[in-house]
Coordinates of C-alpha atoms in Angstrom, one line a residue:
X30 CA -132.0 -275.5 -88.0
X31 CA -131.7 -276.6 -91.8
X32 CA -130.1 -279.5 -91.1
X33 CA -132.3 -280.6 -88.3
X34 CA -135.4 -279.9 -90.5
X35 CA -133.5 -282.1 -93.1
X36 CA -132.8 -284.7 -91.0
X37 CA -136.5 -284.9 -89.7
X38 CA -137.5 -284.8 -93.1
X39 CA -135.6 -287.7 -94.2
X40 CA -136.7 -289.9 -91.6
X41 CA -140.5 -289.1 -92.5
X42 CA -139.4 -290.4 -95.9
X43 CA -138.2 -293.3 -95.3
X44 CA -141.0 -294.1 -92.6
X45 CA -143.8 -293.8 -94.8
X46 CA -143.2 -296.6 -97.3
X47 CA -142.6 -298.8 -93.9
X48 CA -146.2 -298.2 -93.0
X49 CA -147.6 -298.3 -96.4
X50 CA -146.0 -301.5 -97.1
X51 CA -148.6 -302.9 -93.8
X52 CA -151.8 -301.7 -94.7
X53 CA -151.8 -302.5 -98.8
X54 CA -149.7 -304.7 -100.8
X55 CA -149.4 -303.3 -104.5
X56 CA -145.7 -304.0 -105.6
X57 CA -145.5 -306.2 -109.1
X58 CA -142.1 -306.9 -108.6
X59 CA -141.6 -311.1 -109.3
X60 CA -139.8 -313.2 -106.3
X61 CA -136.9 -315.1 -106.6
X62 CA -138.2 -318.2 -105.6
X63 CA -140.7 -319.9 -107.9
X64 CA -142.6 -322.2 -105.4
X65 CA -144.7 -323.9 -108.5
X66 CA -141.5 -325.8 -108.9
X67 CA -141.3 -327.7 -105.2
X68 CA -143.8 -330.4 -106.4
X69 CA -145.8 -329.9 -102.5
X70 CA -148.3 -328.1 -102.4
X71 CA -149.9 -329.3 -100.0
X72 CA -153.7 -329.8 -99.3
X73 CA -156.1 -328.0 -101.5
X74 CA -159.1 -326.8 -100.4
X75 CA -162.4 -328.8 -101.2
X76 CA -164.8 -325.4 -100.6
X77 CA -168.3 -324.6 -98.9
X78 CA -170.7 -327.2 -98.6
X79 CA -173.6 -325.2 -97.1
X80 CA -173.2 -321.8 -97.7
X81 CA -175.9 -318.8 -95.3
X82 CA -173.5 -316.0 -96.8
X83 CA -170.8 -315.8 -99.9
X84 CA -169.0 -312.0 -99.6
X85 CA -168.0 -312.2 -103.2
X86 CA -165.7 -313.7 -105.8
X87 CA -162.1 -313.8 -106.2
X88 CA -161.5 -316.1 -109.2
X89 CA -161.4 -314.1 -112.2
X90 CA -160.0 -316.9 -114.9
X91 CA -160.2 -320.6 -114.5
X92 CA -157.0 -322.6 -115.4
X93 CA -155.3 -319.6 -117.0
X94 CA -152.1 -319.9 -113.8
X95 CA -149.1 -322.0 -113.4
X96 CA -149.5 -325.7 -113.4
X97 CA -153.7 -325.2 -114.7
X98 CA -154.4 -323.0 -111.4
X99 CA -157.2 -320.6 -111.5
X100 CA -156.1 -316.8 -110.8
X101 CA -157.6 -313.6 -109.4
X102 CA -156.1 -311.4 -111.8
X103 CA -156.0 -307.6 -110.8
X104 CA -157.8 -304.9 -113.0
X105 CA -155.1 -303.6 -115.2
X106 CA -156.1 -299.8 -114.2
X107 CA -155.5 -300.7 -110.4
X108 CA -152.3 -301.8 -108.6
X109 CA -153.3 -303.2 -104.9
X110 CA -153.0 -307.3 -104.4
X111 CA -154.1 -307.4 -101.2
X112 CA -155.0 -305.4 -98.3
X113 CA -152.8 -305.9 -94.7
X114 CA -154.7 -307.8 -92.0
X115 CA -151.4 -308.9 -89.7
X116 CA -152.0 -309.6 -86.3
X117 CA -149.0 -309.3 -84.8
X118 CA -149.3 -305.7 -85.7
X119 CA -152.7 -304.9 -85.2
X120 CA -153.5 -304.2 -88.7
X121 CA -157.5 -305.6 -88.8
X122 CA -159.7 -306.0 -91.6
X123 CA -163.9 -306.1 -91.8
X124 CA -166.8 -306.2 -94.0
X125 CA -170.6 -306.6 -93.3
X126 CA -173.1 -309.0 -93.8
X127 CA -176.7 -309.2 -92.8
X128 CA -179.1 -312.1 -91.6
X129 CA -182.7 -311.4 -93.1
X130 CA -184.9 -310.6 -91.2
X131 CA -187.1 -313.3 -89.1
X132 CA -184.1 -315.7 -89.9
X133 CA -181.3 -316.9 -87.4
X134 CA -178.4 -318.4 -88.7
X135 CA -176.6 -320.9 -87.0
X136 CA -172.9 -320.5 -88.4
X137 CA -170.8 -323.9 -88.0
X138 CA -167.9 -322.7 -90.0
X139 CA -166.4 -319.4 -91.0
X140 CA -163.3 -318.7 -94.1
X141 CA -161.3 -315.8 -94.9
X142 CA -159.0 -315.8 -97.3
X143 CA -155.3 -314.3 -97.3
X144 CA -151.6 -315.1 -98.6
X145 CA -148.1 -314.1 -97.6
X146 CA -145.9 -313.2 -100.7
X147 CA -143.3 -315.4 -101.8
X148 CA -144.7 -318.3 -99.2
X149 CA -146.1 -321.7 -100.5
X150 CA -148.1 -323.8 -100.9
X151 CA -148.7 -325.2 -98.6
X152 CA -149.9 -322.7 -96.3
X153 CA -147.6 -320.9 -94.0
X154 CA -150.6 -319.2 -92.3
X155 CA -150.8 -320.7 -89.0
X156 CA -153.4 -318.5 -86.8
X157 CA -156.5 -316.9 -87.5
X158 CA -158.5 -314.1 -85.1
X159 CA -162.0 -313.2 -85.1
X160 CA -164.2 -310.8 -83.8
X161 CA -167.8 -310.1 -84.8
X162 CA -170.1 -306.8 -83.9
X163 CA -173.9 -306.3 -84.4
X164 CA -172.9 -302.9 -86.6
X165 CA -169.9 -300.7 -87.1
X166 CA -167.2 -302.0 -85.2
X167 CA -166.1 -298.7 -83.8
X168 CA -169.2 -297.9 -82.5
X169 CA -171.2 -300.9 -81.9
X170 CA -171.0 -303.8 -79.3
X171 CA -169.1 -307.1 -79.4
X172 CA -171.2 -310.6 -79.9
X173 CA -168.7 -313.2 -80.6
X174 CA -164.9 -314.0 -80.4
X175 CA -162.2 -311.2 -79.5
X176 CA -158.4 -311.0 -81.4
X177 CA -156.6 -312.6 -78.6
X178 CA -157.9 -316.7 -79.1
X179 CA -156.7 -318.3 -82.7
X180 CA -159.7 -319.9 -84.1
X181 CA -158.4 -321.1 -86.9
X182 CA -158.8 -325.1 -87.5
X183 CA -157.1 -325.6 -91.1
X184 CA -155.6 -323.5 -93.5
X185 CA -155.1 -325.0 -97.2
X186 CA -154.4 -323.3 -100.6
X187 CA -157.5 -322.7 -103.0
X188 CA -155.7 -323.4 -106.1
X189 CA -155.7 -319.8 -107.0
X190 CA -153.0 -317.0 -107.4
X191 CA -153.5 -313.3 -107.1
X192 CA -151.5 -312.1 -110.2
X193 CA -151.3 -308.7 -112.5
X194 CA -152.0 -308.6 -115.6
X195 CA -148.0 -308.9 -116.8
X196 CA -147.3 -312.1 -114.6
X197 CA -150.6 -314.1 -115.8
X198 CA -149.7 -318.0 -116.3
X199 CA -146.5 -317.0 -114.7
X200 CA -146.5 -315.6 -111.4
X201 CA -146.9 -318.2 -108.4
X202 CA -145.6 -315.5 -105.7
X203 CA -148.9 -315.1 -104.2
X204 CA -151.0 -318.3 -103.6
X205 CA -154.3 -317.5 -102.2
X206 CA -155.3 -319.3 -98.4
X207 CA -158.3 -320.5 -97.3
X208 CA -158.0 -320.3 -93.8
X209 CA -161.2 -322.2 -92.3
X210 CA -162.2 -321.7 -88.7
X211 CA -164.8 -324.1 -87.4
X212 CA -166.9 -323.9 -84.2
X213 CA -168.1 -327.3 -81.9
X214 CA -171.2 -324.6 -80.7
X215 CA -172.1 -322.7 -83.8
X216 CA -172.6 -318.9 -83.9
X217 CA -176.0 -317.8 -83.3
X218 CA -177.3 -314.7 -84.4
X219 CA -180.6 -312.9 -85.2
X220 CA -181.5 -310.8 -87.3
X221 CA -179.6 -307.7 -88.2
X222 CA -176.3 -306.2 -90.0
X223 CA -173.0 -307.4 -87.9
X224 CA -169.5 -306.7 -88.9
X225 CA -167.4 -309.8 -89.1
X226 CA -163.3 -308.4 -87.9
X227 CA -160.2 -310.7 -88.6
X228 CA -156.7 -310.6 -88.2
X229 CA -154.2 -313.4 -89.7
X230 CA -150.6 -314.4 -88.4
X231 CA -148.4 -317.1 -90.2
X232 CA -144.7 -317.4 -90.8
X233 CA -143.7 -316.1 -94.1
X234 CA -142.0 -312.8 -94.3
X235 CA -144.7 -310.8 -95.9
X236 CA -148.1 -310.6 -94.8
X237 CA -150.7 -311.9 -94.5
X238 CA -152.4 -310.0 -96.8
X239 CA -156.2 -310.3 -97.9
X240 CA -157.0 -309.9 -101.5
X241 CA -160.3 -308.1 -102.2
X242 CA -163.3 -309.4 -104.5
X243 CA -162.5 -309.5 -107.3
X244 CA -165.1 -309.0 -110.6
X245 CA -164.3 -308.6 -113.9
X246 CA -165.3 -305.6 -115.5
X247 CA -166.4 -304.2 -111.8
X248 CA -164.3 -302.1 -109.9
X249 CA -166.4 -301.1 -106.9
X250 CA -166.5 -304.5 -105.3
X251 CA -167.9 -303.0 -101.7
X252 CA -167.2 -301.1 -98.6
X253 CA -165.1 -303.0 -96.7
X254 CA -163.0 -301.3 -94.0
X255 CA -159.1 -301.5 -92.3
X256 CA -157.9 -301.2 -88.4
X257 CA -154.6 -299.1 -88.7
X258 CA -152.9 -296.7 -85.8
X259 CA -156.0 -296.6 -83.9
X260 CA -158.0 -295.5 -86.8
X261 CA -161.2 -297.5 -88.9
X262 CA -160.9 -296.3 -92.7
X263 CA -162.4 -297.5 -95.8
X264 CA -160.4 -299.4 -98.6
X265 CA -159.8 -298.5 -101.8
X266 CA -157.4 -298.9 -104.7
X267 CA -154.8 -296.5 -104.5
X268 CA -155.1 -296.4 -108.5
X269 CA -158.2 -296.5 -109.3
X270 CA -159.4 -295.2 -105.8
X271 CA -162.6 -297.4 -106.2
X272 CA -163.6 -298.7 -102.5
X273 CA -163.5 -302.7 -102.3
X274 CA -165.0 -305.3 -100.3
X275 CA -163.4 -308.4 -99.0
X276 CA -164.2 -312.1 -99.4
X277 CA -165.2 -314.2 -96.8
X278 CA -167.9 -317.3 -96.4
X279 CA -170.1 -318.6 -93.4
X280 CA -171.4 -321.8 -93.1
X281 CA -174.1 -323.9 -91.6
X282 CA -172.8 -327.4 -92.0
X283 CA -175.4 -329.5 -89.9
X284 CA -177.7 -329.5 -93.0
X285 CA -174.5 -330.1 -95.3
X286 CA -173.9 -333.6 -93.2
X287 CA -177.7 -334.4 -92.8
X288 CA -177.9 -334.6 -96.9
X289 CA -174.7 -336.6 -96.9
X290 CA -175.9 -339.4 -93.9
X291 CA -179.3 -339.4 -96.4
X292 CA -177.8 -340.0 -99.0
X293 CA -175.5 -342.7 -97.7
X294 CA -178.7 -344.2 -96.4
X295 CA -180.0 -344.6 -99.7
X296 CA -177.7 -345.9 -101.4
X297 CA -177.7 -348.9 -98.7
X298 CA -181.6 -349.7 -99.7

C-alpha cells in the first residue's frame, strides 16, 4: 500500500505544475532566443481611433525596452505575466463593462491583448474567440458570438513587452499582441453590465497568455475572472494575491471615419 500511495503521490506532483503552467504564467526565467535581434517585427499596431470603453492600461514605462519599446513592467512584489486564455484547451478569460444607461453602443471593433513567450514579433497569434453575456457568464444569457467562430481580423505587436523588474531594457521574451476583431454589422447593445469572454489560439509554444492592467503604484487593477476545469474563478497574483482586471478596448469606428471624410473634405476647399 506504501508504494502505491507513493506512486499516486508522485504523479499528483508532477501534475500540478502542468496545470498551473495553463492558467498563469509567472516564471522569470529569460529564453534562449532574443527575437529583438531578427530585424522583422512586423506591423505595429496604430491603436483606437474611437474609443465607447478602455478596460485599463498596460504601459507602465515609455521607451524604457529593447530597441526604445515601451514595457508593462510587473510590480516587483508580484510574480504573474500573464493570465492563460488558450483555446485549444478551454482555458477562457472575462471582465465586465457597462453601457450607461439610456445609451446604446454600436461596437464596430473589439481588441484584446495577449502574447505567447518566446514568439515574435510579428504576431504568431492567428485566431481570436469571443463570446459576450448581459451579466455573469455562469449564470446569465448569451447576446453575441460563441468560442467556436475566429473573429479575429488582424493581429499586430503594440510595441510593448511584459517584463520583470530584473529583465527591464532587456527582456524581449514576451511581446505584447493586439489582436483586433472587427465586425461588417456592429454589436448592438443597450443598456446594462455584460461580460465580454475570449479565448486566443496562435502557434507559438507557450500561450497565449493575457497580461493584466497594469498601474503603477496600484495593485488591485479589477475583478476579472478565468474559465478552467469547468470552473469560473477570480484572478489574482499568486504573490501579492491582489485580484486583477484585464485589458481590452471596444470601438465605434463610423464616427472615427466620418471625422476623417470631413476633414479630407476640408482640406479640398
Amino acid at each position: 500500500m506504501k508504494t502505491v500511495a507513493l506512486s499516486i503521490l508522485v504523479s499528483l506532483l508532477l501534475v500540478i505544475p502542468a496545470i498551473a503552467s495553463e492558467t498563469t504564467e509567472d516564471t522569470g526565467a529569460t529564453l534562449p532566443a532574443d527575437i529583438s535581434e531578427s530585424g522583422n517585427a512586423g506591423p505595429i499596431w496604430d491603436g483606437p481611433k474611437d474609443v465607447l470603453w478602455d478596460n485599463g492600461p498596460l504601459v507602465t514605462s515609455v521607451g524604457t525596452g529593447v530597441g526604445g519599446a515601451d514595457e508593462s513592467i510587473v510590480d516587483a512584489s508580484e510574480v504573474v505575466n500573464g493570465f492563460g486564455c488558450q483555446w485549444g484547451a478551454d482555458i477562457r478569460l472575462a471582465d465586465d463593462f457597462t453601457v450607461p444607461s439610456g445609451e446604446t453602443w454600436e461596437i464596430s471593433t473589439l481588441t484584446v491583448f495577449g502574447y505567447q513567450t518566446g514568439s515574435g514579433p510579428p504576431s504568431t497569434i492567428l485566431e481570436c474567440y469571443i463570446e459576450i453575456f448581459d451579466g455573469h457568464p455562469e449564470t446569465s444569457t448569451s447576446v453575441y458570438g460563441d468560442l467556436f467562430t475566429d473573429v479575429m481580423t488582424s493581429s499586430s505587436w503594440m510595441n510593448c513587452y511584459r517584463v520583470k523588474p530584473p529583465t527591464s531594457g532587456t527582456s524581449t521574451d514576451r511581446p505584447i499582441m493586439a489582436n483586433v476583431c472587427e465586425f461588417a454589422s456592429p454589436i448592438v447593445l443597450s443598456e446594462g453590465t455584460y461580460f465580454l469572454v475570449w479565448q486566443l489560439d496562435g502557434t507559438g509554444s507557450s500561450g497565449p497568455w493575457t497580461p493584466p492592467v497594469t498601474i503603477n503604484g496600484q495593485l488591485n487593477t479589477g475583478d476579472a475572472i478565468q474559465y478552467f476545469d469547468s470552473m469560473w474563478n477570480p484572478i489574482d497574483d499568486s504573490a501579492s494575491l491582489e485580484p486583477k482586471g484585464l485589458p481590452f478596448i471596444l470601438e465605434n469606428n463610423s464616427g472615427a471615419l466620418d471625422n476623417e471624410t470631413w476633414a479630407t473634405i476640408k482640406t479640398i476647399f
